[in-house]
Amino acid sequence: MDDTKHRRICRKCLTRDMDQTEYFENLHAYIQNLDEEIKVNEEIYEERLTLCKECDLLADGMCRACGCFVELRAALNKNACPYDKWASHIPV
């Protein structure tokens, strides 16, 4: 069976090789294309990002507590803030 149709083709393997605009476009496209079952709804997503924007640990879109890109972390149901700032924003 030829599984090449099901493999993703990596255009660039390292983020340092990508220009910043292309990298963030890829990140946002990735978030938008996540399965709906694993994502939070838009309201919770925006609430989480609002909390992150108020946090002193946010730097250039990354959390200095855990090293994640907050936009990706905030999009997933299973994720939480390492400092429990999203405690009231976790889907039940």
PDB file of C-alpha atoms in Angstrom:
ATOM      1  CA  MET A   1       0.000   0.000   0.000  1.00  0.00           C
ATOM      2  CA  ASP A   2       1.328   3.399  -0.983  1.00  0.00           C
ATOM      3  CA  ASP A   3       0.931   5.735   1.989  1.00  0.00           C
ATOM      4  CA  THR A   4       2.666   8.739   0.413  1.00  0.00           C
ATOM      5  CA  LYS A   5      -0.754  10.310  -0.217  1.00  0.00           C
ATOM      6  CA  HIS A   6      -1.365  10.421   3.531  1.00  0.00           C
ATOM      7  CA  ARG A   7       1.969  11.867   4.592  1.00  0.00           C
ATOM      8  CA  ARG A   8       2.453  15.538   5.090  1.00  0.00           C
ATOM      9  CA  ILE A   9       5.230  17.082   3.076  1.00  0.00           C
ATOM     10  CA  CYS A  10       7.408  19.345   5.182  1.00  0.00           C
ATOM     11  CA  ARG A  11       8.456  22.376   3.197  1.00  0.00           C
ATOM     12  CA  LYS A  12      10.870  23.517   5.871  1.00  0.00           C
ATOM     13  CA  CYS A  13      11.770  21.531   8.925  1.00  0.00           C
ATOM     14  CA  LEU A  14      13.108  24.267  11.191  1.00  0.00           C
ATOM     15  CA  THR A  15      11.244  27.384  12.196  1.00  0.00           C
ATOM     16  CA  ARG A  16      14.491  29.342  12.106  1.00  0.00           C
ATOM     17  CA  ASP A  17      14.588  28.730   8.347  1.00  0.00           C
ATOM     18  CA  MET A  18      11.184  30.317   7.823  1.00  0.00           C
ATOM     19  CA  ASP A  19      10.553  34.012   7.619  1.00  0.00           C
ATOM     20  CA  GLN A  20       8.434  35.210  10.523  1.00  0.00           C
ATOM     21  CA  THR A  21       5.373  36.031   8.410  1.00  0.00           C
ATOM     22  CA  GLU A  22       5.315  32.585   6.804  1.00  0.00           C
ATOM     23  CA  TYR A  23       5.845  30.887  10.146  1.00  0.00           C
ATOM     24  CA  PHE A  24       2.929  32.627  11.844  1.00  0.00           C
ATOM     25  CA  GLU A  25       0.680  32.105   8.828  1.00  0.00           C
ATOM     26  CA  ASN A  26       1.454  28.381   9.100  1.00  0.00           C
ATOM     27  CA  LEU A  27       0.751  28.411  12.851  1.00  0.00           C
ATOM     28  CA  HIS A  28      -2.605  30.143  12.409  1.00  0.00           C
ATOM     29  CA  ALA A  29      -3.570  27.803   9.545  1.00  0.00           C
ATOM     30  CA  TYR A  30      -2.647  24.836  11.742  1.00  0.00           C
ATOM     31  CA  ILE A  31      -4.879  26.112  14.560  1.00  0.00           C
ATOM     32  CA  GLN A  32      -7.783  26.730  12.180  1.00  0.00           C
ATOM     33  CA  ASN A  33      -7.494  23.224  10.737  1.00  0.00           C
ATOM     34  CA  LEU A  34      -7.484  21.365  14.058  1.00  0.00           C
ATOM     35  CA  ASP A  35     -10.355  18.912  14.548  1.00  0.00           C
ATOM     36  CA  GLU A  36     -13.283  20.671  16.183  1.00  0.00           C
ATOM     37  CA  GLU A  37     -13.527  17.912  18.806  1.00  0.00           C
ATOM     38  CA  ILE A  38     -10.166  18.877  20.309  1.00  0.00           C
ATOM     39  CA  LYS A  39     -10.608  22.648  20.151  1.00  0.00           C
ATOM     40  CA  VAL A  40     -12.293  25.012  22.565  1.00  0.00           C
ATOM     41  CA  ASN A  41     -15.023  27.233  21.221  1.00  0.00           C
ATOM     42  CA  GLU A  42     -14.162  30.711  19.966  1.00  0.00           C
ATOM     43  CA  GLU A  43     -15.438  32.448  23.122  1.00  0.00           C
ATOM     44  CA  ILE A  44     -13.211  30.403  25.453  1.00  0.00           C
ATOM     45  CA  TYR A  45     -10.281  30.780  23.051  1.00  0.00           C
ATOM     46  CA  GLU A  46     -10.567  34.573  23.072  1.00  0.00           C
ATOM     47  CA  GLU A  47     -11.008  34.667  26.865  1.00  0.00           C
ATOM     48  CA  ARG A  48      -7.856  32.598  27.308  1.00  0.00           C
ATOM     49  CA  LEU A  49      -5.892  34.859  24.976  1.00  0.00           C
ATOM     50  CA  THR A  50      -7.135  37.936  26.842  1.00  0.00           C
ATOM     51  CA  LEU A  51      -5.781  36.462  30.080  1.00  0.00           C
ATOM     52  CA  CYS A  52      -2.467  35.671  28.383  1.00  0.00           C
ATOM     53  CA  LYS A  53      -2.163  39.221  27.051  1.00  0.00           C
ATOM     54  CA  GLU A  54      -2.464  40.508  30.629  1.00  0.00           C
ATOM     55  CA  CYS A  55       0.247  38.132  31.900  1.00  0.00           C
ATOM     56  CA  ASP A  56       3.801  39.305  32.557  1.00  0.00           C
ATOM     57  CA  LEU A  57       5.119  35.964  31.253  1.00  0.00           C
ATOM     58  CA  LEU A  58       3.906  36.576  27.685  1.00  0.00           C
ATOM     59  CA  ALA A  59       6.743  37.519  25.329  1.00  0.00           C
ATOM     60  CA  ASP A  60       6.516  37.548  21.534  1.00  0.00           C
ATOM     61  CA  GLY A  61       3.538  35.190  21.527  1.00  0.00           C
ATOM     62  CA  MET A  62       5.247  32.662  23.784  1.00  0.00           C
ATOM     63  CA  CYS A  63       4.684  31.791  27.418  1.00  0.00           C
ATOM     64  CA  ARG A  64       7.914  32.115  29.347  1.00  0.00           C
ATOM     65  CA  ALA A  65       6.546  29.712  31.983  1.00  0.00           C
ATOM     66  CA  CYS A  66       6.139  26.718  29.685  1.00  0.00           C
ATOM     67  CA  GLY A  67       7.624  27.765  26.329  1.00  0.00           C
ATOM     68  CA  CYS A  68       4.437  27.286  24.305  1.00  0.00           C
ATOM     69  CA  PHE A  69       2.905  29.508  21.676  1.00  0.00           C
ATOM     70  CA  VAL A  70      -0.096  30.728  23.644  1.00  0.00           C
ATOM     71  CA  GLU A  71      -2.399  30.840  20.616  1.00  0.00           C
ATOM     72  CA  LEU A  72      -1.889  27.130  20.025  1.00  0.00           C
ATOM     73  CA  ARG A  73      -2.081  26.185  23.704  1.00  0.00           C
ATOM     74  CA  ALA A  74      -5.261  28.228  24.163  1.00  0.00           C
ATOM     75  CA  ALA A  75      -6.969  26.484  21.239  1.00  0.00           C
ATOM     76  CA  LEU A  76      -6.893  22.962  22.666  1.00  0.00           C
ATOM     77  CA  ASN A  77      -9.427  21.562  25.157  1.00  0.00           C
ATOM     78  CA  LYS A  78      -6.874  19.504  27.055  1.00  0.00           C
ATOM     79  CA  ASN A  79      -4.463  22.349  27.713  1.00  0.00           C
ATOM     80  CA  ALA A  80      -4.275  24.548  30.788  1.00  0.00           C
ATOM     81  CA  CYS A  81      -2.258  27.533  31.911  1.00  0.00           C
ATOM     82  CA  PRO A  82       0.776  26.482  33.981  1.00  0.00           C
ATOM     83  CA  TYR A  83      -0.298  29.094  36.559  1.00  0.00           C
ATOM     84  CA  ASP A  84      -4.010  28.143  36.539  1.00  0.00           C
ATOM     85  CA  LYS A  85      -5.039  31.495  35.087  1.00  0.00           C
ATOM     86  CA  TRP A  86      -7.513  29.691  32.818  1.00  0.00           C
ATOM     87  CA  ALA A  87      -9.181  27.769  35.648  1.00  0.00           C
ATOM     88  CA  SER A  88     -12.590  29.254  34.865  1.00  0.00           C
ATOM     89  CA  HIS A  89     -12.017  28.831  31.105  1.00  0.00           C
ATOM     90  CA  ILE A  90     -11.708  25.050  30.900  1.00  0.00           C
ATOM     91  CA  PRO A  91     -14.532  23.332  29.004  1.00  0.00           C
ATOM     92  CA  VAL A  92     -16.568  20.809  30.965  1.00  0.00           C
TER      93      VAL A  92
END
